[in-house]
C-alpha positions as CSV (number, residue, x, y, z in Angstrom):
1,M,0.4,2.0,19.6
2,D,1.9,-0.9,20.0
3,T,2.2,-3.5,17.0
4,A,-1.0,-5.4,18.7
5,A,-3.2,-2.2,18.3
6,L,-1.9,-1.6,14.7
7,K,-2.5,-5.1,13.7
8,K,-6.6,-4.7,15.7
9,H,-6.3,-1.4,13.9
10,C,-5.8,-2.8,10.0
11,R,-8.4,-6.1,10.7
12,A,-11.2,-3.4,11.6
13,Y,-11.6,-1.6,7.9
14,P,-14.3,-3.1,5.9
15,G,-13.8,-6.1,4.2
16,A,-9.8,-6.1,5.1
17,E,-8.6,-9.4,5.2
18,E,-5.2,-10.7,7.4
19,K,-3.1,-13.4,5.4
20,L,-0.1,-14.7,6.8
21,H,2.4,-15.7,4.0
22,G,5.3,-18.2,5.3
23,A,9.1,-18.5,3.8
24,P,10.7,-16.9,2.3
25,S,8.8,-13.9,2.3
26,N,7.3,-13.9,6.4
27,I,4.8,-11.2,5.9
28,L,1.0,-10.9,7.5
29,V,-0.9,-9.0,5.0
30,Y,-3.5,-6.6,5.0
31,S,-5.6,-6.4,2.2
32,V,-9.2,-5.2,0.6
33,G,-10.4,-7.3,-2.2
34,G,-7.1,-8.8,-2.9
35,K,-5.2,-5.4,-2.8
36,F,-2.8,-5.2,-0.2
37,F,-3.1,-1.9,2.4
38,A,-0.3,-2.7,4.8
39,Y,2.0,-5.9,5.9
40,F,4.3,-6.6,8.6
41,K,7.4,-8.1,8.5
42,T,7.3,-11.5,10.6
43,S,10.8,-12.9,10.4
44,E,14.6,-11.5,12.4
45,P,15.8,-9.4,11.6
46,E,13.4,-7.1,10.5
47,R,10.4,-8.5,13.2
48,W,7.3,-6.5,13.1
49,R,8.5,-3.9,10.6
50,F,5.2,-1.7,9.3
51,S,5.1,-1.3,5.4
52,V,2.4,0.7,4.0
53,R,1.8,2.5,1.3
54,T,1.6,6.4,0.5
55,E,1.5,9.4,-1.8
56,S,4.6,10.5,-3.9
57,D,4.5,13.5,-2.4
58,R,4.7,12.1,1.2
59,F,6.8,9.4,0.2
60,L,9.5,12.2,-0.2
61,E,8.3,13.7,3.3
62,L,8.1,10.4,5.3
63,T,11.6,8.8,4.1
64,G,13.7,11.4,5.0
65,M,12.0,11.0,8.4
66,P,14.6,8.8,11.1
67,G,13.1,5.6,11.5
68,I,11.4,5.4,8.1
69,K,12.7,4.3,4.7
70,P,11.3,3.0,1.5
71,A,10.1,-0.2,1.3
72,R,11.9,-3.2,0.2
73,F,10.9,-4.3,-3.3
74,M,8.1,-1.9,-2.9
75,G,9.6,1.7,-2.4
76,R,9.7,2.4,-6.2
77,H,5.5,2.1,-6.0
78,H,5.4,4.8,-2.9
79,W,5.6,2.2,0.1
80,V,7.8,3.0,3.1
81,T,9.1,0.8,5.9
82,V,8.3,2.1,9.5
83,V,10.9,0.2,11.9
84,D,9.3,0.8,15.3
85,V,5.5,2.0,15.2
86,R,6.2,3.4,18.3
87,Q,8.0,5.8,17.7
88,L,5.4,7.6,15.5
89,P,2.1,9.6,17.2
90,A,-0.8,7.2,17.0
91,D,-2.7,9.4,14.3
92,Y,0.1,10.6,12.1
93,L,0.3,6.6,11.8
94,L,-3.5,5.6,11.5
95,E,-4.0,8.3,9.4
96,L,-1.4,6.9,7.0
97,V,-3.0,3.3,7.4
98,D,-6.1,4.6,6.9
99,W,-5.1,6.7,3.0
100,S,-3.3,3.3,2.0
101,Y,-6.9,1.4,2.7
102,R,-8.5,4.1,0.6
103,R,-5.9,3.9,-1.9
104,A,-6.1,0.4,-2.3
105,L,-10.0,0.2,-2.4
106,G,-9.7,2.5,-5.4
107,N,-8.3,0.2,-7.2
108,L,-11.0,-2.1,-7.0
109,S,-14.1,-2.1,-9.3
110,R,-17.3,-0.1,-8.6
111,K,-19.2,-3.3,-7.3
112,R,-16.2,-4.9,-5.5
113,Q,-15.7,-1.4,-3.5
114,A,-19.2,-2.0,-2.3
115,E,-19.4,-5.4,-1.6
116,A,-16.3,-4.2,0.7
117,L,-18.4,-1.4,2.6
118,H,-21.3,-3.3,2.2
119,A,-21.4,-3.8,6.2
120,A,-19.9,-0.3,7.0
121,S,-22.3,2.4,8.3
122,D,-23.0,5.7,6.7
123,A,-20.7,7.5,8.2
124,L,-17.9,5.3,7.9
125,R,-18.4,4.9,4.1
126,A,-18.3,8.8,3.7
127,R,-14.8,8.7,5.4
128,L,-13.8,5.5,3.6
129,T,-14.1,7.3,-0.1
130,P,-11.7,5.5,-2.1
131,V,-8.7,7.2,-3.7
132,A,-8.2,6.8,-7.6
133,P,-5.0,6.0,-9.0
134,P,-3.0,8.0,-11.1
135,K,-4.0,8.2,-14.6
136,A,-1.3,5.9,-16.7
137,R,0.9,8.0,-18.4
138,P,0.3,7.6,-22.5
139,R,2.5,5.3,-24.2
140,L,5.0,6.2,-27.0
141,P,4.4,4.2,-30.0
142,A,7.8,1.8,-30.1
143,P,9.9,2.7,-33.3
144,S,9.9,0.3,-35.7
145,R,12.4,-2.7,-36.3
146,F,13.1,-1.5,-40.2
147,A,13.5,2.3,-39.8
148,H,17.3,1.9,-39.7
149,R,17.4,0.4,-42.9
150,A,18.1,2.7,-45.9
151,G,15.4,3.5,-48.5
152,G,12.5,3.7,-45.7
153,R,11.1,0.7,-46.7
154,S,9.5,-1.5,-44.2
């Protein structure tokens, strides 16, 4: 699969929006409801490198493959960059994009999900079930500023 076919595929998702961001970021972003699911780098030397979000388990698998690396600034959120999309099998690449779209869709409210999938057929709507984001870890209470003082007064 080449970049033109992949861009066409990303635009075909229900509610997908394509937006070109100029300098300094120089990226072509695909989003649904304002949530990114894929992007291309549009400036040299990284022109047409493709980035997509993955599951945490798959992130480790993918970054171990040649031609795939953690996405710059986004790797901690499990985004990977495919250096040359022609090097990956098309069905595997489409599966990655599909999951990323479903994850972005899962980050939307139910109302916005319904708006994005409104024009989709029933079969497509069933295939694109949103992936819910993982639940946030509970935060530990912050230690008191005065806990170190003798006598324990606060």
